[in-house]
């Protein structure tokens, strides 16, 4: 038999069993983005290498070590796209879509980076993203963040936290850059090889280093915020004000500079600690300089991009957790007339809480065997209607998965107490 060929290292097949989750992710995103007035754009997965070198920056991990670049039959240097922002700008400029007008665009598709493969890090991966053009203010940055926040809500994903930072205008960035170069030059020997190389070309990226040996040095580095001017601060204050008024929690992270060269003013990341070390599910910010850098007239731009594999993995974990968790409540009873009373209580609870998963014990049996069934059902709470409870007009509440003392609630109050007993409010 011929040798079986395997998928390329770091790339992966998406098999039918996983497709429903991918479709859910993409369908929700499409519907949501369109509902905010974003229109879809698709660009080729191959571009001239120069596009990425000019946009992402020649001295970045992506362009230095991660690009799939090759010569085509004409001898032109081409690359599989490592991200989509540069391509969207190129396409927008080419189609005359970026001049004297606003654009809200979204995209979806595969990206390629020759990284070290690990969980949540692949060589072909997929992104959902949004790019906006021609809008200068913090309002559009807030909109992008609100859109993402609503996306997590629609997907039912709760453990994703927002980190934001301001890089200031490109002048501020320039100023900060010189201060930083000076600081790191004084500690040259303590820099790792990558950072030594970046010292002159891209010192901000040193702050981004994941090398544990560098963290003390990075912690003690001059703070970006001291180089940010008043106008940039006002811009950032406007953003945080909109987020506050919309109830979006965030953390200001001074060390957040993002991996790509073209950002200014606001940068943000959505991070989860449920995925291990590859915890960033979405990154974005303002990149006003890029359009001009790619040959257009200066223009405002802001956007984000999300990693589908990481979100799919969160959705699958969530589905598993749901499938494994049993019903909420198991109701058991003992004694004369207890069955009718149990059913009455159960019906009242179902009227009051339509989503409640409640199993009423059926088929009699000893108290002990009923408790065993309650435990096996996976329920978090057992409600017990025994003789003494019936006499007292109460119901006993036993917490099956928590180390918490048994409780006693008036039957007349069980409907109003149930949500808080389950920890839902
Ligand atoms: P990271 O810090 O995780 O390397 P990044 O800053 O390189 O991320 P971006 O270029 O901002 O990532 O891409 C946006 C999102 O795409 C990331 O937040 C992540 O969810 C996802 N992503 C990036 N690289 C990969 C990869 N190699 N495999 C899977 N997902 C990825
Ligand atoms: Mg990366």
Short mmCIF file of C-alpha atoms and ligand atoms in Angstrom, two decimals:
data_model
loop_
_atom_site.label_atom_id
_atom_site.label_comp_id
_atom_site.label_asym_id
_atom_site.label_seq_id
_atom_site.Cartn_x
_atom_site.Cartn_y
_atom_site.Cartn_z
CA UNK A 1 0.00 0.00 0.00
CA UNK A 2 1.16 3.52 -0.71
CA UNK A 3 2.16 5.69 2.23
CA UNK A 4 -0.67 7.76 3.68
CA UNK A 5 -0.14 11.46 3.21
CA UNK A 6 -0.77 13.70 6.21
CA UNK A 7 -2.05 17.23 6.50
CA UNK A 8 0.75 19.84 6.60
CA UNK A 9 2.15 20.40 10.10
CA UNK A 10 0.34 23.22 11.85
CA UNK A 11 -2.65 23.04 9.50
CA UNK A 12 -5.86 21.21 10.23
CA UNK A 13 -8.94 19.74 8.62
CA UNK A 14 -12.30 20.91 9.85
CA UNK A 15 -14.35 17.74 9.87
CA UNK A 16 -18.16 17.48 9.65
CA UNK A 17 -18.53 17.03 13.41
CA UNK A 18 -17.04 20.47 14.02
CA UNK A 19 -18.69 22.28 11.10
CA UNK A 20 -21.89 23.25 12.94
CA UNK A 21 -19.84 25.27 15.44
CA UNK A 22 -17.92 27.00 12.63
CA UNK A 23 -21.17 27.79 10.85
CA UNK A 24 -22.70 29.14 14.04
CA UNK A 25 -19.67 31.41 14.54
CA UNK A 26 -19.60 32.69 10.97
CA UNK A 27 -23.38 33.08 10.61
CA UNK A 28 -23.68 35.01 13.86
CA UNK A 29 -20.80 37.26 12.87
CA UNK A 30 -22.14 37.95 9.39
CA UNK A 31 -25.59 38.83 10.77
CA UNK A 32 -24.17 41.00 13.52
CA UNK A 33 -21.68 42.90 11.35
CA UNK A 34 -24.33 43.57 8.69
CA UNK A 35 -26.70 44.80 11.38
CA UNK A 36 -24.11 47.43 12.38
CA UNK A 37 -23.83 48.55 8.74
CA UNK A 38 -20.62 46.69 7.83
CA UNK A 39 -20.35 45.24 4.30
CA UNK A 40 -18.37 42.18 3.38
CA UNK A 41 -15.12 42.26 1.41
CA UNK A 42 -13.04 39.31 0.13
CA UNK A 43 -9.50 39.65 -1.12
CA UNK A 44 -7.12 37.03 -2.58
CA UNK A 45 -5.17 34.89 -0.14
CA UNK A 46 -1.96 35.63 -2.09
CA UNK A 47 -0.48 39.12 -2.42
CA UNK A 48 2.85 40.63 -3.39
CA UNK A 49 5.30 40.18 -0.51
CA UNK A 50 5.99 43.93 -0.62
CA UNK A 51 2.44 44.65 0.56
CA UNK A 52 3.06 42.97 3.91
CA UNK A 53 6.63 44.22 4.26
CA UNK A 54 5.39 47.80 3.78
CA UNK A 55 2.38 47.53 6.05
CA UNK A 56 3.14 45.15 8.88
CA UNK A 57 6.73 46.36 9.06
CA UNK A 58 9.88 44.66 7.87
CA UNK A 59 11.22 44.08 11.40
CA UNK A 60 8.28 42.17 12.85
CA UNK A 61 7.94 38.52 13.76
CA UNK A 62 5.41 38.09 11.01
CA UNK A 63 7.49 39.48 8.15
CA UNK A 64 10.86 38.28 9.46
CA UNK A 65 10.02 34.69 10.27
CA UNK A 66 6.41 33.76 9.77
CA UNK A 67 5.48 34.47 6.17
CA UNK A 68 4.88 31.83 3.55
CA UNK A 69 6.74 33.59 0.76
CA UNK A 70 7.69 32.14 -2.59
CA UNK A 71 8.63 33.09 -6.10
CA UNK A 72 5.97 32.41 -8.68
CA UNK A 73 6.82 31.32 -12.21
CA UNK A 74 7.49 34.92 -13.24
CA UNK A 75 10.02 35.41 -10.47
CA UNK A 76 7.72 37.75 -8.48
CA UNK A 77 7.90 37.39 -4.71
CA UNK A 78 4.43 36.51 -3.42
CA UNK A 79 3.17 35.64 0.05
CA UNK A 80 0.19 33.90 1.56
CA UNK A 81 -1.51 36.58 3.61
CA UNK A 82 -0.59 36.49 7.30
CA UNK A 83 -3.46 38.87 8.10
CA UNK A 84 -6.09 40.72 6.12
CA UNK A 85 -5.82 44.41 7.01
CA UNK A 86 -3.14 45.26 4.46
CA UNK A 87 -5.07 43.48 1.70
CA UNK A 88 -8.29 45.30 2.59
CA UNK A 89 -6.48 48.65 2.41
CA UNK A 90 -4.91 47.71 -0.90
CA UNK A 91 -8.26 46.61 -2.31
CA UNK A 92 -10.02 49.70 -0.98
CA UNK A 93 -7.42 52.01 -2.53
CA UNK A 94 -7.49 50.15 -5.82
CA UNK A 95 -11.29 50.34 -6.01
CA UNK A 96 -11.32 54.05 -5.05
CA UNK A 97 -13.38 53.25 -1.96
CA UNK A 98 -11.27 55.11 0.58
CA UNK A 99 -11.38 58.66 -0.73
CA UNK A 100 -13.65 61.26 0.88
CA UNK A 101 -15.98 58.68 2.28
CA UNK A 102 -16.54 56.44 5.25
CA UNK A 103 -16.34 52.69 4.98
CA UNK A 104 -17.37 49.93 7.36
CA UNK A 105 -16.18 46.55 6.10
CA UNK A 106 -16.02 43.00 7.46
CA UNK A 107 -14.19 39.90 6.32
CA UNK A 108 -13.74 36.24 7.05
CA UNK A 109 -11.14 33.80 5.81
CA UNK A 110 -7.91 31.83 6.23
CA UNK A 111 -4.54 33.42 7.18
CA UNK A 112 -1.09 31.81 7.12
CA UNK A 113 1.81 32.19 9.54
CA UNK A 114 4.76 29.85 9.88
CA UNK A 115 4.66 29.79 13.69
CA UNK A 116 5.50 27.00 16.09
CA UNK A 117 2.30 24.95 16.11
CA UNK A 118 0.59 24.42 19.47
CA UNK A 119 -2.91 24.45 20.85
CA UNK A 120 -4.60 27.61 19.57
CA UNK A 121 -1.69 28.43 17.26
CA UNK A 122 -1.72 27.12 13.71
CA UNK A 123 0.00 27.76 10.42
CA UNK A 124 -3.30 28.10 8.61
CA UNK A 125 -5.92 29.69 10.82
CA UNK A 126 -9.06 31.71 10.24
CA UNK A 127 -10.03 35.22 11.18
CA UNK A 128 -13.23 37.22 11.34
CA UNK A 129 -12.55 40.91 11.20
CA UNK A 130 -13.78 44.45 10.67
CA UNK A 131 -12.10 47.53 9.20
CA UNK A 132 -13.39 51.09 9.14
CA UNK A 133 -12.05 54.04 7.16
CA UNK A 134 -12.52 57.80 7.18
CA UNK A 135 -13.63 58.09 10.82
CA UNK A 136 -11.30 59.95 13.17
CA UNK A 137 -12.94 59.78 16.56
CA UNK A 138 -13.09 57.50 19.54
CA UNK A 139 -16.72 56.84 18.61
CA UNK A 140 -15.75 54.32 15.92
CA UNK A 141 -13.27 52.58 18.24
CA UNK A 142 -16.07 52.27 20.80
CA UNK A 143 -18.40 50.91 18.12
CA UNK A 144 -15.90 48.21 17.19
CA UNK A 145 -15.58 47.23 20.84
CA UNK A 146 -19.35 47.23 21.38
CA UNK A 147 -19.79 45.06 18.30
CA UNK A 148 -17.31 42.51 19.65
CA UNK A 149 -18.91 42.62 23.11
CA UNK A 150 -22.31 41.91 21.56
CA UNK A 151 -20.78 39.05 19.57
CA UNK A 152 -19.53 37.34 22.76
CA UNK A 153 -22.98 37.83 24.27
CA UNK A 154 -24.72 36.26 21.26
CA UNK A 155 -22.37 33.30 21.40
CA UNK A 156 -22.96 32.96 25.13
CA UNK A 157 -19.22 33.39 25.84
CA UNK A 158 -18.72 35.01 29.22
CA UNK A 159 -15.06 34.70 30.14
CA UNK A 160 -13.59 37.23 27.72
CA UNK A 161 -12.07 40.39 29.19
CA UNK A 162 -11.21 43.64 27.47
CA UNK A 163 -7.80 45.29 27.76
CA UNK A 164 -7.21 48.70 26.24
CA UNK A 165 -4.38 51.16 25.93
CA UNK A 166 -3.51 54.38 24.15
CA UNK A 167 -0.34 54.68 22.10
CA UNK A 168 -1.05 58.35 21.49
CA UNK A 169 -0.60 60.15 18.18
CA UNK A 170 2.28 59.12 15.93
CA UNK A 171 4.27 62.09 17.35
CA UNK A 172 3.80 60.71 20.88
CA UNK A 173 4.83 57.32 19.64
CA UNK A 174 7.99 58.78 18.13
CA UNK A 175 8.83 60.54 21.39
CA UNK A 176 8.23 57.42 23.43
CA UNK A 177 10.36 55.47 21.02
CA UNK A 178 13.47 57.58 21.66
CA UNK A 179 12.97 57.40 25.43
CA UNK A 180 12.63 53.65 25.18
CA UNK A 181 15.70 53.20 23.00
CA UNK A 182 17.73 55.17 25.50
CA UNK A 183 16.46 53.03 28.40
CA UNK A 184 17.07 49.69 26.69
CA UNK A 185 20.47 50.81 25.42
CA UNK A 186 21.48 51.33 29.06
CA UNK A 187 20.49 47.70 29.70
CA UNK A 188 21.77 46.26 26.44
CA UNK A 189 23.41 43.21 28.00
CA UNK A 190 20.14 42.16 29.63
CA UNK A 191 18.27 42.12 26.31
CA UNK A 192 17.69 38.82 24.55
CA UNK A 193 18.85 38.38 20.97
CA UNK A 194 15.50 39.34 19.39
CA UNK A 195 15.27 42.48 21.49
CA UNK A 196 18.86 43.53 20.74
CA UNK A 197 18.06 43.29 17.08
CA UNK A 198 14.85 45.30 17.51
CA UNK A 199 16.39 47.99 19.65
CA UNK A 200 16.90 50.46 16.82
CA UNK A 201 14.34 49.23 14.34
CA UNK A 202 11.32 48.50 16.51
CA UNK A 203 11.88 49.12 20.23
CA UNK A 204 8.16 49.16 21.14
CA UNK A 205 8.01 45.54 20.19
CA UNK A 206 10.42 44.73 23.01
CA UNK A 207 7.60 45.59 25.44
CA UNK A 208 5.59 42.86 23.71
CA UNK A 209 8.22 40.20 24.43
CA UNK A 210 6.90 37.02 26.00
CA UNK A 211 10.38 35.99 27.21
CA UNK A 212 10.07 35.49 31.01
CA UNK A 213 13.71 36.54 31.53
CA UNK A 214 12.92 39.96 30.11
CA UNK A 215 9.87 40.73 32.24
CA UNK A 216 11.62 42.56 35.11
CA UNK A 217 13.40 44.81 32.67
CA UNK A 218 10.15 45.46 30.81
CA UNK A 219 8.24 46.16 34.03
CA UNK A 220 10.77 48.85 34.94
CA UNK A 221 10.75 50.48 31.49
CA UNK A 222 9.47 54.08 31.12
CA UNK A 223 5.68 54.21 30.88
CA UNK A 224 4.06 54.98 27.57
CA UNK A 225 1.43 57.16 29.22
CA UNK A 226 4.03 59.73 30.25
CA UNK A 227 4.72 60.40 26.56
CA UNK A 228 1.09 60.74 25.53
CA UNK A 229 -0.08 64.34 24.90
CA UNK A 230 -3.27 66.00 26.11
CA UNK A 231 -5.13 65.64 22.82
CA UNK A 232 -4.45 61.92 22.75
CA UNK A 233 -5.54 61.65 26.38
CA UNK A 234 -8.82 63.39 25.54
CA UNK A 235 -9.34 60.95 22.70
CA UNK A 236 -8.80 58.02 25.04
CA UNK A 237 -11.04 59.56 27.74
CA UNK A 238 -13.84 59.81 25.20
CA UNK A 239 -13.48 56.12 24.43
CA UNK A 240 -13.52 55.05 28.08
CA UNK A 241 -16.50 57.34 28.70
CA UNK A 242 -18.53 55.60 25.97
CA UNK A 243 -17.50 52.19 27.30
CA UNK A 244 -18.45 53.20 30.86
CA UNK A 245 -21.85 54.49 29.76
CA UNK A 246 -22.50 51.24 27.91
CA UNK A 247 -21.50 49.10 30.85
CA UNK A 248 -18.52 47.49 29.08
CA UNK A 249 -15.85 46.63 31.67
CA UNK A 250 -12.21 47.03 30.66
CA UNK A 251 -8.74 47.11 32.07
CA UNK A 252 -6.18 49.68 30.98
CA UNK A 253 -3.00 47.75 30.25
CA UNK A 254 0.02 50.05 29.87
CA UNK A 255 2.08 47.25 28.32
CA UNK A 256 -0.35 46.56 25.52
CA UNK A 257 1.32 47.73 22.31
CA UNK A 258 0.10 45.05 19.83
CA UNK A 259 2.35 43.13 17.51
CA UNK A 260 1.98 45.17 14.34
CA UNK A 261 3.72 48.39 13.37
CA UNK A 262 0.82 50.44 12.15
CA UNK A 263 -1.19 51.17 15.29
CA UNK A 264 -1.69 54.57 16.96
CA UNK A 265 -4.05 55.94 19.62
CA UNK A 266 -6.30 53.12 20.80
CA UNK A 267 -5.24 49.48 20.87
CA UNK A 268 -7.28 46.72 22.45
CA UNK A 269 -7.31 42.99 23.02
CA UNK A 270 -10.01 40.61 24.21
CA UNK A 271 -8.43 37.94 26.36
CA UNK A 272 -9.65 34.76 28.04
CA UNK A 273 -7.94 32.62 30.63
CA UNK A 274 -9.92 29.52 29.62
CA UNK A 275 -7.63 28.61 26.70
CA UNK A 276 -4.25 28.37 28.38
CA UNK A 277 -1.46 30.50 26.99
CA UNK A 278 -3.06 31.32 23.61
CA UNK A 279 -5.68 33.46 25.31
CA UNK A 280 -6.10 36.42 22.96
CA UNK A 281 -9.24 35.92 20.90
CA UNK A 282 -9.44 39.36 19.32
CA UNK A 283 -7.05 42.24 18.76
CA UNK A 284 -7.43 45.61 17.15
CA UNK A 285 -7.15 49.35 17.28
CA UNK A 286 -6.55 52.49 15.27
CA UNK A 287 -4.08 52.47 12.38
CA UNK A 288 -4.30 55.91 10.79
CA UNK A 289 -0.91 55.77 9.11
CA UNK A 290 -1.45 52.67 7.05
CA UNK A 291 -3.47 54.01 4.13
CA UNK A 292 -0.81 56.62 3.38
CA UNK A 293 1.94 54.06 3.91
CA UNK A 294 0.34 51.98 1.15
CA UNK A 295 0.23 54.86 -1.31
CA UNK A 296 -3.14 56.47 -0.56
CA UNK A 297 -3.98 59.93 0.77
CA UNK A 298 -3.75 60.10 4.58
CA UNK A 299 -6.87 58.54 6.01
CA UNK A 300 -8.32 57.45 9.33
CA UNK A 301 -8.66 53.74 9.96
CA UNK A 302 -9.58 51.39 12.80
CA UNK A 303 -10.45 47.71 13.00
CA UNK A 304 -10.04 44.38 14.72
CA UNK A 305 -9.58 40.75 13.96
CA UNK A 306 -10.62 37.61 15.80
CA UNK A 307 -9.12 34.14 15.82
CA UNK A 308 -11.80 31.59 14.83
CA UNK A 309 -9.96 28.47 16.06
CA UNK A 310 -9.73 29.90 19.57
CA UNK A 311 -13.40 30.94 19.58
CA UNK A 312 -14.49 27.57 18.19
CA UNK A 313 -12.54 25.86 20.94
CA UNK A 314 -14.33 28.01 23.55
CA UNK A 315 -17.71 27.21 22.00
CA UNK A 316 -16.97 23.47 22.00
CA UNK A 317 -15.90 23.60 25.67
CA UNK A 318 -19.06 25.49 26.46
CA UNK A 319 -21.24 22.91 24.67
CA UNK A 320 -19.48 20.10 26.54
CA UNK A 321 -19.97 21.81 29.87
CA UNK A 322 -23.65 22.24 29.05
CA UNK A 323 -24.06 18.61 28.02
CA UNK A 324 -22.30 17.43 31.16
CA UNK A 325 -24.20 19.61 33.57
CA UNK A 326 -27.42 17.96 34.64
CA UNK A 327 -30.78 19.49 35.43
CA UNK A 328 -30.92 22.34 37.93
CA UNK A 329 -33.26 20.82 40.48
CA UNK A 330 -34.42 17.36 41.57
CA UNK A 331 -37.55 17.34 43.69
CA UNK A 332 -38.14 14.39 46.00
CA UNK A 333 -40.90 13.69 48.47
CA UNK A 334 -42.05 11.38 51.24
CA UNK A 335 -45.28 10.83 53.10
CA UNK A 336 -49.00 11.14 52.56
CA UNK A 337 -50.21 13.64 49.96
CA UNK A 338 -46.62 14.52 49.21
CA UNK A 339 -46.84 13.64 45.51
CA UNK A 340 -49.65 16.05 44.69
CA UNK A 341 -47.99 18.80 46.68
CA UNK A 342 -44.64 18.14 44.96
CA UNK A 343 -46.27 18.43 41.52
CA UNK A 344 -47.99 21.65 42.56
CA UNK A 345 -44.73 23.17 43.70
CA UNK A 346 -43.00 22.02 40.53
CA UNK A 347 -45.67 23.53 38.29
CA UNK A 348 -45.49 26.82 40.18
CA UNK A 349 -41.72 26.87 39.67
CA UNK A 350 -42.11 26.10 35.95
CA UNK A 351 -44.64 28.94 35.60
CA UNK A 352 -42.24 31.30 37.30
CA UNK A 353 -39.00 30.19 35.61
CA UNK A 354 -39.63 28.90 32.08
CA UNK A 355 -35.98 27.93 31.54
CA UNK A 356 -35.63 25.94 34.75
CA UNK A 357 -34.60 22.31 34.36
CA UNK A 358 -36.56 20.53 37.04
CA UNK A 359 -37.06 16.79 37.50
CA UNK A 360 -39.75 15.58 39.85
CA UNK A 361 -39.05 12.17 41.30
CA UNK A 362 -41.50 9.51 40.13
CA UNK A 363 -42.04 5.90 41.16
CA UNK A 364 -41.85 6.25 44.94
CA UNK A 365 -38.91 4.49 46.68
CA UNK A 366 -37.02 5.06 49.89
CA UNK A 367 -35.56 8.44 50.79
CA UNK A 368 -32.11 7.02 50.29
CA UNK A 369 -32.78 5.74 46.79
CA UNK A 370 -34.44 9.05 45.85
CA UNK A 371 -31.34 10.93 47.03
CA UNK A 372 -29.17 8.62 44.96
CA UNK A 373 -31.26 9.41 41.88
CA UNK A 374 -31.06 13.13 42.64
CA UNK A 375 -27.29 12.93 42.83
CA UNK A 376 -27.02 10.89 39.63
CA UNK A 377 -29.25 13.33 37.77
CA UNK A 378 -26.46 15.91 38.01
CA UNK A 379 -28.84 18.42 39.58
CA UNK A 380 -27.22 21.12 41.65
CA UNK A 381 -30.07 21.31 44.16
CA UNK A 382 -32.36 18.69 45.72
CA UNK A 383 -35.68 20.02 47.00
CA UNK A 384 -37.03 17.75 49.71
CA UNK A 385 -40.67 17.54 50.77
CA UNK A 386 -40.69 15.23 53.80
CA UNK A 387 -43.35 14.81 56.44
CA UNK A 388 -41.94 17.47 58.73
CA UNK A 389 -41.57 19.96 55.86
CA UNK A 390 -45.14 19.36 54.75
CA UNK A 391 -46.34 19.97 58.26
CA UNK A 392 -44.35 23.18 58.56
CA UNK A 393 -45.31 24.44 55.08
CA UNK A 394 -41.65 24.45 54.04
CA UNK A 395 -39.32 22.66 51.66
CA UNK A 396 -35.75 21.61 52.46
CA UNK A 397 -33.00 22.70 50.07
CA UNK A 398 -29.94 20.49 49.81
CA UNK A 399 -26.98 21.71 47.78
CA UNK A 400 -25.60 18.70 45.97
CA UNK A 401 -22.47 20.24 44.41
CA UNK A 402 -21.51 22.81 47.00
CA UNK A 403 -20.20 22.66 50.51
CA UNK A 404 -23.10 24.67 51.87
CA UNK A 405 -25.47 23.91 54.76
CA UNK A 406 -28.96 22.67 54.02
CA UNK A 407 -31.60 25.40 53.89
CA UNK A 408 -35.30 25.54 54.68
CA UNK A 409 -37.63 27.76 52.64
CA UNK A 410 -41.35 28.47 52.96
CA UNK A 411 -43.25 26.72 50.16
CA UNK A 412 -44.97 30.03 49.40
CA UNK A 413 -41.56 31.62 48.80
CA UNK A 414 -39.85 28.94 46.77
CA UNK A 415 -40.67 30.52 43.37
CA UNK A 416 -39.15 33.86 44.32
CA UNK A 417 -36.11 32.27 46.02
CA UNK A 418 -35.21 29.70 43.36
CA UNK A 419 -33.07 31.91 41.12
CA UNK A 420 -30.87 33.07 43.97
CA UNK A 421 -30.60 29.53 45.36
CA UNK A 422 -29.21 28.51 41.97
CA UNK A 423 -26.82 31.44 42.07
CA UNK A 424 -28.45 33.08 39.04
CA UNK A 425 -28.66 36.51 40.58
P1 LIG B 1 -0.83 36.26 19.42
O1 LIG B 1 -0.35 37.23 20.45
O2 LIG B 1 -1.75 35.24 19.98
O3 LIG B 1 0.27 35.71 18.57
P2 LIG B 1 -1.28 38.24 17.39
O4 LIG B 1 -1.12 39.55 18.06
O5 LIG B 1 -0.18 37.69 16.57
O6 LIG B 1 -1.76 37.13 18.44
P3 LIG B 1 -3.20 39.26 15.50
O7 LIG B 1 -2.25 39.40 14.40
O8 LIG B 1 -3.70 40.46 16.19
O9 LIG B 1 -2.62 38.22 16.56
O10 LIG B 1 -4.45 38.37 15.03
C1 LIG B 1 -5.74 38.51 15.61
C2 LIG B 1 -6.18 37.21 16.25
O11 LIG B 1 -5.96 36.09 15.39
C3 LIG B 1 -5.42 36.82 17.50
O12 LIG B 1 -5.94 37.49 18.61
C4 LIG B 1 -5.65 35.35 17.58
O13 LIG B 1 -6.91 35.06 18.16
C5 LIG B 1 -5.67 34.93 16.14
N1 LIG B 1 -4.39 34.34 15.74
C6 LIG B 1 -3.24 34.98 15.46
N2 LIG B 1 -2.29 34.11 15.10
C7 LIG B 1 -2.85 32.87 15.15
C8 LIG B 1 -2.39 31.54 14.89
N3 LIG B 1 -1.14 31.31 14.47
N4 LIG B 1 -3.25 30.52 15.05
C9 LIG B 1 -4.51 30.74 15.45
N5 LIG B 1 -5.01 31.96 15.71
C10 LIG B 1 -4.20 33.02 15.57
MG1 LIG B 2 1.38 36.35 16.90
#
